[in-house]
mmCIF file of C-alpha atoms and ligand atoms in Angstrom:
data_model
loop_
_atom_site.group_PDB
_atom_site.id
_atom_site.type_symbol
_atom_site.label_atom_id
_atom_site.label_comp_id
_atom_site.label_asym_id
_atom_site.label_seq_id
_atom_site.Cartn_x
_atom_site.Cartn_y
_atom_site.Cartn_z
ATOM 1 C CA MET L 1 -28.756 -28.458 -17.509
ATOM 2 C CA THR L 2 -29.893 -28.967 -13.800
ATOM 3 C CA VAL L 3 -29.222 -26.106 -11.181
ATOM 4 C CA ILE L 4 -26.486 -27.967 -9.350
ATOM 5 C CA SER L 5 -28.408 -26.336 -5.881
ATOM 6 C CA GLU L 6 -31.523 -27.667 -6.159
ATOM 7 C CA ARG L 7 -30.031 -30.939 -5.983
ATOM 8 C CA PHE L 8 -33.155 -33.330 -6.201
ATOM 9 C CA SER L 9 -34.963 -31.368 -8.410
ATOM 10 C CA ALA L 10 -37.637 -33.150 -10.192
ATOM 11 C CA HIS L 11 -35.925 -33.694 -13.330
ATOM 12 C CA ASN L 12 -33.197 -35.457 -12.122
ATOM 13 C CA SER L 13 -35.107 -37.377 -9.567
ATOM 14 C CA PHE L 14 -34.686 -40.255 -11.323
ATOM 15 C CA LEU L 15 -30.850 -40.621 -10.807
ATOM 16 C CA TYR L 16 -31.259 -40.061 -6.967
ATOM 17 C CA PHE L 17 -34.035 -42.825 -6.300
ATOM 18 C CA PRO L 18 -31.570 -45.596 -6.647
ATOM 19 C CA TYR L 19 -29.829 -44.053 -3.926
ATOM 20 C CA LEU L 20 -32.731 -43.584 -1.820
ATOM 21 C CA GLY L 21 -33.749 -47.269 -2.449
ATOM 22 C CA ARG L 22 -30.655 -48.603 -0.957
ATOM 23 C CA LEU L 23 -30.520 -46.130 1.932
ATOM 24 C CA SER L 24 -29.323 -48.259 5.385
ATOM 25 C CA MET L 25 -32.768 -48.690 6.949
ATOM 26 C CA SER L 26 -31.778 -49.180 10.356
ATOM 27 C CA PRO L 27 -32.739 -46.213 12.697
ATOM 28 C CA ALA L 28 -31.593 -46.378 16.181
ATOM 29 C CA SER L 29 -34.421 -45.934 18.282
ATOM 30 C CA PHE L 30 -34.848 -42.337 19.636
ATOM 31 C CA LEU L 31 -35.812 -44.182 22.670
ATOM 32 C CA VAL L 32 -31.687 -44.786 23.289
ATOM 33 C CA CYS L 33 -31.593 -41.312 24.008
ATOM 34 C CA LEU L 34 -33.989 -41.989 27.395
ATOM 35 C CA ALA L 35 -31.030 -43.319 29.035
ATOM 36 C CA ALA L 36 -29.144 -40.065 28.294
ATOM 37 C CA ALA L 37 -32.143 -37.913 29.392
ATOM 38 C CA VAL L 38 -31.396 -35.069 31.908
ATOM 39 C CA ALA L 39 -33.912 -33.285 33.820
ATOM 40 C CA ALA L 40 -35.356 -30.663 32.172
ATOM 41 C CA ALA L 41 -34.296 -27.213 32.833
ATOM 42 C CA GLN L 42 -36.360 -23.762 32.500
ATOM 43 C CA GLY L 43 -37.417 -22.785 29.047
ATOM 44 C CA MET L 44 -38.955 -24.155 26.149
ATOM 45 C CA THR L 45 -37.987 -27.519 25.077
ATOM 46 C CA LEU L 46 -36.936 -28.896 21.929
ATOM 47 C CA MET L 47 -40.665 -29.450 20.295
ATOM 48 C CA GLU L 48 -41.504 -25.984 20.983
ATOM 49 C CA GLU L 49 -38.449 -24.347 20.094
ATOM 50 C CA ILE L 50 -38.761 -25.956 16.476
ATOM 51 C CA ALA L 51 -42.225 -24.903 16.577
ATOM 52 C CA ASN L 52 -41.177 -21.285 17.408
ATOM 53 C CA ALA L 53 -38.421 -21.447 14.672
ATOM 54 C CA GLY L 54 -41.251 -21.919 11.986
ATOM 55 C CA SER L 55 -40.243 -25.248 11.421
ATOM 56 C CA THR L 56 -43.982 -26.634 11.642
ATOM 57 C CA THR L 57 -43.623 -29.200 8.918
ATOM 58 C CA LEU L 58 -40.826 -30.733 10.898
ATOM 59 C CA VAL L 59 -43.246 -30.637 13.891
ATOM 60 C CA GLU L 60 -45.811 -32.197 12.275
ATOM 61 C CA LEU L 61 -43.761 -35.390 10.724
ATOM 62 C CA LEU L 62 -42.628 -35.710 14.116
ATOM 63 C CA LYS L 63 -45.752 -35.636 15.893
ATOM 64 C CA SER L 64 -47.020 -38.255 12.897
ATOM 65 C CA THR L 65 -44.698 -40.804 13.809
ATOM 66 C CA GLY L 66 -44.659 -40.157 17.539
ATOM 67 C CA LEU L 67 -41.165 -38.815 17.486
ATOM 68 C CA ASP L 68 -42.027 -35.651 19.012
ATOM 69 C CA LYS L 69 -42.342 -37.486 22.228
ATOM 70 C CA ALA L 70 -39.264 -39.233 21.964
ATOM 71 C CA VAL L 71 -37.785 -35.883 21.065
ATOM 72 C CA ASP L 72 -38.651 -34.065 24.249
ATOM 73 C CA SER L 73 -37.778 -36.833 26.572
ATOM 74 C CA GLY L 74 -34.074 -37.256 25.450
ATOM 75 C CA TYR L 75 -31.266 -34.537 25.328
ATOM 76 C CA LEU L 76 -30.675 -33.687 21.744
ATOM 77 C CA THR L 77 -29.089 -31.504 18.783
ATOM 78 C CA VAL L 78 -31.832 -31.014 16.160
ATOM 79 C CA PHE L 79 -30.825 -30.123 12.835
ATOM 80 C CA ALA L 80 -34.389 -28.636 11.667
ATOM 81 C CA PRO L 81 -35.210 -28.046 7.908
ATOM 82 C CA THR L 82 -37.266 -24.990 7.250
ATOM 83 C CA ASN L 83 -40.666 -25.394 5.461
ATOM 84 C CA ASP L 84 -39.378 -24.384 2.309
ATOM 85 C CA ALA L 85 -36.787 -27.137 2.545
ATOM 86 C CA PHE L 86 -39.606 -29.750 2.540
ATOM 87 C CA THR L 87 -41.615 -28.018 -0.152
ATOM 88 C CA ASN L 88 -38.527 -27.591 -2.307
ATOM 89 C CA LEU L 89 -38.458 -31.462 -2.275
ATOM 90 C CA PRO L 90 -39.414 -33.084 -5.782
ATOM 91 C CA ASP L 91 -43.019 -34.496 -4.928
ATOM 92 C CA ASN L 92 -41.911 -37.899 -5.856
ATOM 93 C CA LEU L 93 -39.330 -37.855 -3.075
ATOM 94 C CA THR L 94 -41.783 -35.971 -1.038
ATOM 95 C CA GLN L 95 -44.282 -39.196 -1.604
ATOM 96 C CA THR L 96 -41.277 -41.572 -1.301
ATOM 97 C CA ILE L 97 -40.415 -40.376 2.726
ATOM 98 C CA THR L 98 -43.987 -39.275 3.945
ATOM 99 C CA GLY L 99 -45.325 -42.510 2.457
ATOM 100 C CA ASN L 100 -43.484 -44.927 4.326
ATOM 101 C CA ALA L 101 -43.011 -44.948 8.288
ATOM 102 C CA THR L 102 -39.537 -46.830 7.922
ATOM 103 C CA ILE L 103 -37.960 -43.973 5.502
ATOM 104 C CA LEU L 104 -39.367 -41.223 7.077
ATOM 105 C CA ASN L 105 -38.279 -42.467 10.607
ATOM 106 C CA ALA L 106 -34.847 -43.005 9.078
ATOM 107 C CA VAL L 107 -34.921 -39.618 7.400
ATOM 108 C CA LEU L 108 -36.026 -37.685 10.691
ATOM 109 C CA SER L 109 -33.530 -39.888 12.581
ATOM 110 C CA PHE L 110 -30.620 -38.460 10.810
ATOM 111 C CA HIS L 111 -31.827 -35.137 11.713
ATOM 112 C CA ALA L 112 -30.812 -35.238 15.380
ATOM 113 C CA THR L 113 -27.589 -36.223 17.625
ATOM 114 C CA SER L 114 -27.224 -37.127 21.033
ATOM 115 C CA ALA L 115 -24.067 -35.445 21.031
ATOM 116 C CA ILE L 116 -24.097 -31.840 21.644
ATOM 117 C CA PHE L 117 -23.297 -29.551 18.526
ATOM 118 C CA ARG L 118 -22.237 -25.991 18.524
ATOM 119 C CA ALA L 119 -21.928 -24.494 15.454
ATOM 120 C CA GLN L 120 -19.062 -22.367 16.843
ATOM 121 C CA ASP L 121 -17.619 -26.047 17.151
ATOM 122 C CA ALA L 122 -17.581 -26.690 13.585
ATOM 123 C CA VAL L 123 -14.265 -28.094 12.153
ATOM 124 C CA PRO L 124 -13.890 -29.219 8.369
ATOM 125 C CA ASN L 125 -14.837 -32.734 8.116
ATOM 126 C CA MET L 126 -16.111 -33.444 11.458
ATOM 127 C CA LEU L 127 -18.343 -36.489 11.268
ATOM 128 C CA ILE L 128 -21.376 -36.010 14.014
ATOM 129 C CA GLU L 129 -23.100 -39.418 14.987
ATOM 130 C CA THR L 130 -27.198 -39.079 14.087
ATOM 131 C CA LEU L 131 -29.484 -41.161 15.879
ATOM 132 C CA LEU L 132 -29.651 -43.060 12.351
ATOM 133 C CA LYS L 133 -27.492 -46.012 13.213
ATOM 134 C CA GLU L 134 -23.983 -45.794 11.378
ATOM 135 C CA SER L 135 -25.342 -43.010 9.408
ATOM 136 C CA LYS L 136 -22.931 -39.829 10.156
ATOM 137 C CA ILE L 137 -23.100 -35.900 9.174
ATOM 138 C CA ARG L 138 -20.536 -34.206 7.715
ATOM 139 C CA VAL L 139 -19.790 -30.755 8.536
ATOM 140 C CA ASN L 140 -18.103 -28.325 6.302
ATOM 141 C CA VAL L 141 -17.178 -24.711 7.048
ATOM 142 C CA TYR L 142 -16.707 -22.020 3.744
ATOM 143 C CA ASP L 143 -16.237 -18.929 3.102
ATOM 144 C CA ASP L 144 -19.232 -16.143 2.849
ATOM 145 C CA ASN L 145 -17.255 -14.097 0.589
ATOM 146 C CA ALA L 146 -18.297 -11.589 3.042
ATOM 147 C CA GLY L 147 -15.818 -11.995 5.727
ATOM 148 C CA GLY L 148 -17.779 -14.706 7.484
ATOM 149 C CA SER L 149 -18.006 -18.386 7.418
ATOM 150 C CA ILE L 150 -21.170 -20.551 6.137
ATOM 151 C CA VAL L 151 -21.414 -23.953 8.376
ATOM 152 C CA ALA L 152 -23.027 -27.014 6.365
ATOM 153 C CA VAL L 153 -23.954 -30.100 7.380
ATOM 154 C CA ASN L 154 -24.256 -32.539 4.535
ATOM 155 C CA GLY L 155 -24.525 -29.699 2.190
ATOM 156 C CA ALA L 156 -27.306 -27.776 4.024
ATOM 157 C CA ARG L 157 -26.465 -24.630 5.123
ATOM 158 C CA VAL L 158 -27.038 -23.664 9.240
ATOM 159 C CA ILE L 159 -29.193 -20.402 8.879
ATOM 160 C CA LYS L 160 -30.216 -20.161 12.443
ATOM 161 C CA ALA L 161 -27.771 -21.537 14.598
ATOM 162 C CA ASP L 162 -27.557 -22.571 18.831
ATOM 163 C CA ILE L 163 -30.833 -21.930 19.776
ATOM 164 C CA PRO L 164 -30.960 -23.335 23.253
ATOM 165 C CA ALA L 165 -33.620 -25.662 24.524
ATOM 166 C CA SER L 166 -34.591 -26.797 27.720
ATOM 167 C CA ASN L 167 -33.454 -30.344 26.629
ATOM 168 C CA GLY L 168 -31.015 -29.886 23.773
ATOM 169 C CA LEU L 169 -29.710 -27.412 21.000
ATOM 170 C CA LEU L 170 -31.474 -26.421 17.631
ATOM 171 C CA HIS L 171 -30.178 -25.680 14.489
ATOM 172 C CA VAL L 172 -32.165 -24.367 11.667
ATOM 173 C CA ILE L 173 -31.450 -25.532 8.080
ATOM 174 C CA ASP L 174 -32.097 -24.672 4.485
ATOM 175 C CA ARG L 175 -32.451 -28.337 3.059
ATOM 176 C CA VAL L 176 -33.446 -31.574 4.118
ATOM 177 C CA ILE L 177 -30.547 -33.891 4.445
ATOM 178 C CA PHE L 178 -30.115 -37.513 3.826
ATOM 179 C CA PRO L 179 -27.861 -40.139 4.935
ATOM 180 C CA PRO L 180 -25.205 -40.996 2.626
ATOM 181 C CA ALA L 181 -25.965 -44.495 0.701
ATOM 182 C CA GLY L 182 -22.428 -45.466 0.829
ATOM 183 C CA SER L 183 -18.987 -44.442 -0.343
ATOM 184 C CA PHE L 184 -18.205 -43.057 -4.136
ATOM 185 C CA TYR L 185 -17.530 -46.350 -4.989
ATOM 186 C CA ASP L 186 -21.116 -47.714 -3.961
ATOM 187 C CA LEU L 187 -22.637 -44.869 -5.589
ATOM 188 C CA VAL L 188 -21.090 -45.497 -8.529
ATOM 189 C CA ALA L 189 -22.072 -49.121 -8.448
ATOM 190 C CA MET L 190 -25.807 -48.687 -7.655
ATOM 191 C CA SER L 191 -26.426 -46.267 -9.974
ATOM 192 C CA ASP L 192 -27.723 -47.124 -13.763
ATOM 193 C CA VAL L 193 -26.194 -44.269 -15.402
ATOM 194 C CA HIS L 194 -22.272 -44.964 -14.168
ATOM 195 C CA LYS L 195 -21.758 -48.278 -15.728
ATOM 196 C CA GLU L 196 -18.886 -47.458 -18.002
ATOM 197 C CA LEU L 197 -17.509 -45.582 -14.942
ATOM 198 C CA LYS L 198 -17.458 -48.716 -12.748
ATOM 199 C CA ARG L 199 -15.956 -50.629 -15.510
ATOM 200 C CA ILE L 200 -12.968 -48.120 -15.710
ATOM 201 C CA ILE L 201 -12.652 -48.187 -12.178
ATOM 202 C CA ASP L 202 -12.793 -51.719 -11.789
ATOM 203 C CA SER L 203 -10.165 -52.321 -14.603
ATOM 204 C CA VAL L 204 -7.819 -50.668 -12.834
ATOM 205 C CA ASN L 205 -8.687 -52.062 -9.517
ATOM 206 C CA TYR L 206 -9.356 -48.548 -8.069
ATOM 207 C CA LYS L 207 -12.184 -49.667 -5.709
ATOM 208 C CA SER L 208 -10.253 -48.873 -2.300
ATOM 209 C CA VAL L 209 -9.153 -45.532 -3.415
ATOM 210 C CA LEU L 210 -12.841 -44.487 -4.396
ATOM 211 C CA GLU L 211 -13.817 -45.872 -0.830
ATOM 212 C CA GLY L 212 -10.920 -44.478 0.959
ATOM 213 C CA HIS L 213 -10.163 -41.023 -0.409
ATOM 214 C CA VAL L 214 -12.251 -38.119 1.292
ATOM 215 C CA GLY L 215 -13.019 -35.299 -1.021
ATOM 216 C CA THR L 216 -15.340 -34.294 -3.792
ATOM 217 C CA PHE L 217 -15.990 -36.820 -6.965
ATOM 218 C CA PHE L 218 -16.995 -35.778 -10.241
ATOM 219 C CA ALA L 219 -19.084 -39.040 -12.008
ATOM 220 C CA PRO L 220 -19.450 -38.678 -15.774
ATOM 221 C CA THR L 221 -22.323 -40.512 -16.951
ATOM 222 C CA ASP L 222 -22.414 -43.295 -19.277
ATOM 223 C CA ASP L 223 -23.807 -40.973 -21.824
ATOM 224 C CA ALA L 224 -20.041 -38.586 -21.489
ATOM 225 C CA PHE L 225 -18.089 -41.913 -21.724
ATOM 226 C CA LYS L 226 -19.939 -42.362 -24.956
ATOM 227 C CA SER L 227 -19.546 -38.883 -26.352
ATOM 228 C CA PHE L 228 -15.838 -39.284 -25.086
ATOM 229 C CA GLY L 229 -14.940 -42.714 -26.767
ATOM 230 C CA ALA L 230 -16.575 -41.469 -29.990
ATOM 231 C CA MET L 231 -14.084 -38.385 -29.454
ATOM 232 C CA LEU L 232 -11.048 -40.707 -28.882
ATOM 233 C CA THR L 233 -11.796 -42.794 -31.885
ATOM 234 C CA ALA L 234 -12.326 -39.887 -34.321
ATOM 235 C CA ARG L 235 -8.468 -39.155 -33.294
ATOM 236 C CA GLY L 236 -7.373 -42.470 -33.175
ATOM 237 C CA VAL L 237 -6.344 -42.363 -29.251
ATOM 238 C CA ASP L 238 -6.907 -45.390 -27.172
ATOM 239 C CA PHE L 239 -6.530 -45.415 -23.313
ATOM 240 C CA ASN L 240 -7.336 -49.136 -22.775
ATOM 241 C CA GLY L 241 -5.283 -51.183 -21.175
ATOM 242 C CA ASN L 242 -3.345 -47.867 -20.447
ATOM 243 C CA ASP L 243 -3.545 -47.996 -16.294
ATOM 244 C CA VAL L 244 -1.477 -45.287 -15.850
ATOM 245 C CA ALA L 245 -3.579 -42.775 -18.062
ATOM 246 C CA THR L 246 -6.682 -44.487 -16.987
ATOM 247 C CA LYS L 247 -5.869 -43.715 -13.169
ATOM 248 C CA GLU L 248 -4.652 -40.367 -14.026
ATOM 249 C CA PHE L 249 -8.198 -39.602 -15.680
ATOM 250 C CA ILE L 250 -9.700 -41.056 -12.536
ATOM 251 C CA ASP L 251 -7.651 -38.795 -10.144
ATOM 252 C CA TYR L 252 -8.488 -36.030 -12.293
ATOM 253 C CA HIS L 253 -12.331 -36.454 -11.203
ATOM 254 C CA MET L 254 -11.577 -36.003 -7.678
ATOM 255 C CA LEU L 255 -10.804 -32.845 -5.523
ATOM 256 C CA ASP L 256 -8.651 -33.207 -1.996
ATOM 257 C CA SER L 257 -11.800 -31.028 -0.473
ATOM 258 C CA VAL L 258 -15.220 -31.985 0.145
ATOM 259 C CA VAL L 259 -17.172 -28.995 -1.933
ATOM 260 C CA TYR L 260 -21.156 -29.100 -1.609
ATOM 261 C CA SER L 261 -22.674 -26.414 -4.020
ATOM 262 C CA ILE L 262 -23.211 -24.253 -1.249
ATOM 263 C CA GLY L 263 -19.378 -23.662 -0.708
ATOM 264 C CA ALA L 264 -18.677 -23.878 -4.011
ATOM 265 C CA LYS L 265 -17.040 -20.899 -5.551
ATOM 266 C CA THR L 266 -15.848 -20.020 -9.177
ATOM 267 C CA GLY L 267 -12.416 -20.319 -9.293
ATOM 268 C CA MET L 268 -9.344 -22.884 -9.372
ATOM 269 C CA TYR L 269 -9.356 -26.555 -6.944
ATOM 270 C CA ASN L 270 -6.973 -28.684 -6.556
ATOM 271 C CA THR L 271 -7.258 -32.180 -7.769
ATOM 272 C CA TRP L 272 -6.184 -35.055 -5.885
ATOM 273 C CA ASP L 273 -2.710 -36.640 -5.886
ATOM 274 C CA HIS L 274 -1.072 -34.969 -9.088
ATOM 275 C CA GLY L 275 -0.874 -31.102 -8.796
ATOM 276 C CA GLU L 276 -3.419 -30.357 -11.192
ATOM 277 C CA SER L 277 -6.312 -28.373 -10.842
ATOM 278 C CA LEU L 278 -10.162 -28.132 -12.195
ATOM 279 C CA GLY L 279 -11.740 -24.874 -12.613
ATOM 280 C CA VAL L 280 -15.286 -24.404 -11.605
ATOM 281 C CA MET L 281 -17.790 -21.877 -13.164
ATOM 282 C CA MET L 282 -20.414 -21.285 -10.441
ATOM 283 C CA ASN L 283 -23.165 -19.157 -12.971
ATOM 284 C CA ALA L 284 -25.579 -16.630 -11.715
ATOM 285 C CA ASN L 285 -28.621 -18.370 -12.557
ATOM 286 C CA GLY L 286 -27.440 -21.611 -10.431
ATOM 287 C CA THR L 287 -25.770 -23.950 -12.798
ATOM 288 C CA ALA L 288 -22.259 -25.268 -12.386
ATOM 289 C CA LYS L 289 -19.394 -26.322 -14.751
ATOM 290 C CA ILE L 290 -16.330 -28.094 -13.995
ATOM 291 C CA ASN L 291 -13.990 -27.477 -16.824
ATOM 292 C CA GLN L 292 -16.337 -27.961 -20.138
ATOM 293 C CA ALA L 293 -18.464 -30.072 -18.420
ATOM 294 C CA ASN L 294 -22.090 -29.050 -16.579
ATOM 295 C CA VAL L 295 -23.596 -30.751 -13.186
ATOM 296 C CA ILE L 296 -26.256 -32.134 -14.011
ATOM 297 C CA LEU L 297 -26.851 -33.791 -10.366
ATOM 298 C CA GLY L 298 -25.449 -32.120 -7.563
ATOM 299 C CA ASP L 299 -24.478 -32.662 -3.615
ATOM 300 C CA ILE L 300 -25.205 -36.512 -3.457
ATOM 301 C CA PRO L 301 -23.542 -37.260 0.226
ATOM 302 C CA ALA L 302 -20.735 -40.062 0.335
ATOM 303 C CA THR L 303 -19.722 -41.645 3.153
ATOM 304 C CA ASN L 304 -16.189 -40.471 2.051
ATOM 305 C CA GLY L 305 -17.358 -36.884 0.793
ATOM 306 C CA VAL L 306 -19.607 -35.638 -1.924
ATOM 307 C CA MET L 307 -20.638 -36.651 -5.344
ATOM 308 C CA HIS L 308 -21.962 -34.432 -8.256
ATOM 309 C CA VAL L 309 -22.735 -36.015 -11.559
ATOM 310 C CA ILE L 310 -21.651 -34.228 -14.526
ATOM 311 C CA ASP L 311 -22.194 -34.832 -18.634
ATOM 312 C CA SER L 312 -18.856 -34.949 -20.011
ATOM 313 C CA VAL L 313 -15.701 -36.335 -18.825
ATOM 314 C CA LEU L 314 -12.811 -34.455 -17.661
ATOM 315 C CA ILE L 315 -9.389 -34.677 -19.203
ATOM 316 C CA PRO L 316 -6.140 -34.133 -17.390
ATOM 317 C CA GLU L 317 -3.507 -31.251 -18.505
ATOM 318 C CA PRO L 318 -1.099 -34.004 -19.992
ATOM 319 C CA TYR L 319 -3.985 -35.166 -22.614
ATOM 320 C CA ALA L 320 -6.056 -32.155 -22.871
ATOM 321 C CA SER L 321 -3.517 -30.635 -25.430
ATOM 322 C CA SER L 322 -3.536 -33.580 -27.877
ATOM 323 C CA ILE L 323 -7.750 -34.011 -27.245
ATOM 324 C CA VAL L 324 -8.789 -31.100 -28.352
ATOM 325 C CA ILE L 325 -12.556 -30.949 -26.661
ATOM 326 C CA GLY L 326 -15.389 -30.350 -29.014
HETATM 327 C C1 LIG Z 401 -40.826 -40.500 -9.852
HETATM 328 O O1 LIG Z 401 -40.071 -39.478 -10.980
HETATM 329 C C2 LIG Z 401 -39.416 -39.940 -11.946
HETATM 330 C C3 LIG Z 401 -38.835 -39.106 -12.926
HETATM 331 O O2 LIG Z 401 -39.343 -37.876 -12.871
HETATM 332 C C4 LIG Z 401 -40.428 -40.532 -12.697
HETATM 333 O O3 LIG Z 401 -40.062 -41.481 -13.711
HETATM 334 C C5 LIG Z 401 -41.487 -41.802 -12.084
HETATM 335 O O4 LIG Z 401 -42.486 -42.304 -12.515
HETATM 336 C C6 LIG Z 401 -41.982 -40.988 -10.698
HETATM 337 N N1 LIG Z 401 -42.454 -41.990 -9.622
HETATM 338 C C7 LIG Z 401 -43.824 -41.509 -9.216
HETATM 339 C C8 LIG Z 401 -44.150 -42.718 -8.226
HETATM 340 O O5 LIG Z 401 -44.486 -40.553 -9.522
HETATM 341 C C1 LIG Z 402 -40.566 -48.892 3.475
HETATM 342 O O1 LIG Z 402 -39.263 -49.026 2.751
HETATM 343 C C2 LIG Z 402 -38.638 -49.823 3.246
HETATM 344 C C3 LIG Z 402 -37.123 -49.582 2.897
HETATM 345 O O2 LIG Z 402 -36.917 -49.200 1.747
HETATM 346 C C4 LIG Z 402 -39.190 -51.122 2.422
HETATM 347 O O3 LIG Z 402 -38.384 -52.230 2.810
HETATM 348 C C5 LIG Z 402 -40.475 -51.548 2.978
HETATM 349 O O4 LIG Z 402 -41.085 -52.414 2.150
HETATM 350 C C6 LIG Z 402 -41.238 -50.456 2.549
HETATM 351 N N1 LIG Z 402 -42.600 -50.135 3.168
HETATM 352 C C7 LIG Z 402 -44.042 -50.208 2.502
HETATM 353 C C8 LIG Z 402 -45.287 -50.733 3.010
HETATM 354 O O5 LIG Z 402 -43.725 -49.904 1.032
HETATM 355 C C1 LIG Z 403 -27.107 -20.416 -17.054
HETATM 356 O O1 LIG Z 403 -26.012 -19.593 -17.473
HETATM 357 C C2 LIG Z 403 -24.656 -19.770 -17.920
HETATM 358 C C3 LIG Z 403 -23.992 -18.854 -18.008
HETATM 359 O O2 LIG Z 403 -24.479 -17.589 -18.344
HETATM 360 C C4 LIG Z 403 -25.567 -20.124 -19.410
HETATM 361 O O3 LIG Z 403 -24.639 -20.680 -20.505
HETATM 362 C C5 LIG Z 403 -26.423 -21.061 -19.236
HETATM 363 O O4 LIG Z 403 -27.210 -21.485 -20.635
HETATM 364 C C6 LIG Z 403 -27.549 -20.923 -17.992
HETATM 365 N N1 LIG Z 403 -28.824 -21.553 -18.178
HETATM 366 C C7 LIG Z 403 -29.844 -22.147 -17.576
HETATM 367 C C8 LIG Z 403 -30.579 -23.027 -17.789
HETATM 368 O O5 LIG Z 403 -30.597 -20.781 -17.867
#
């Protein structure tokens, strides 16, 4: 069982790497922003403000790629991960990012936009174009349980907002963010642990639903389907060829809202389409359960929301009473 909030835990990075390997590596040049550069006003530049905010790892990475000069010659909104955010990446992932200039450039480009984004303008599910071509940041706004709200960008919490610089605006975030590698369907299709899920989705021609529906998708692993299948066999139940039931099962794995771990709370969440709900349990130790299933890898960004990998198949209400969950 893995901590949902430590989404790229070393323990589970094997699941993540297939996704990273398929990042679309077409970083728009920072130079594009030069055209939009405005005369520097008074005050500290973005690079100075990033350092001033304590994000010195980001400063070093930008300098190592030569992007520091580009940042200060543009007019940008920058999302600066804290030093801890970089430290918390597993070694593996840190090596992959820092050891390859193309990947590093892409990841860094995903942390900046030539648009002006202020935290007060945050609206759930607004998409922000980034300097990484065709890759957008999804904004979410969640309750903070204290009467306020949390602004999140691709699941990273904005912890210091709207720091003005002479050539843009800076937000400090608590995680390194990654561009979505595709839709829910693409993520499932490119993974080595969702072969059965893909087969089932394809069997009812559900690709377009998994590409078009904006929300949260809980993706059971092949192991989850293995135990599920054994359980059905033991009870003499067979859903093969029953398209209505199959679609209902898939729908039951989707929420109608985009719930990253930073915004997840214990309680009931509406599923997509059938007026049913899923029980979410956020444990104090950082683990999470969806009904009876454990989240084993959380917060995988998709172009149409967020995907969490779970270790058990979720069973919708009409079938739950006939299939006792062991
Ligand atoms: C990265 O981590 C995975 C899973 O822990 C491991 O199988 C792989 O060998 C590691 N790769 C490197 C380069 O360390
Ligand atoms: C860097 O990563 C890109 C994208 O994955 C890959 O095409 C390229 O071969 C890598 N370069 C090196 C030197 O490994
Ligand atoms: C986390 O807490 C839950 C609920 O108390 C417990 O069932 C689970 O075993 C704990 N997991 C770990 C890894 O400590």
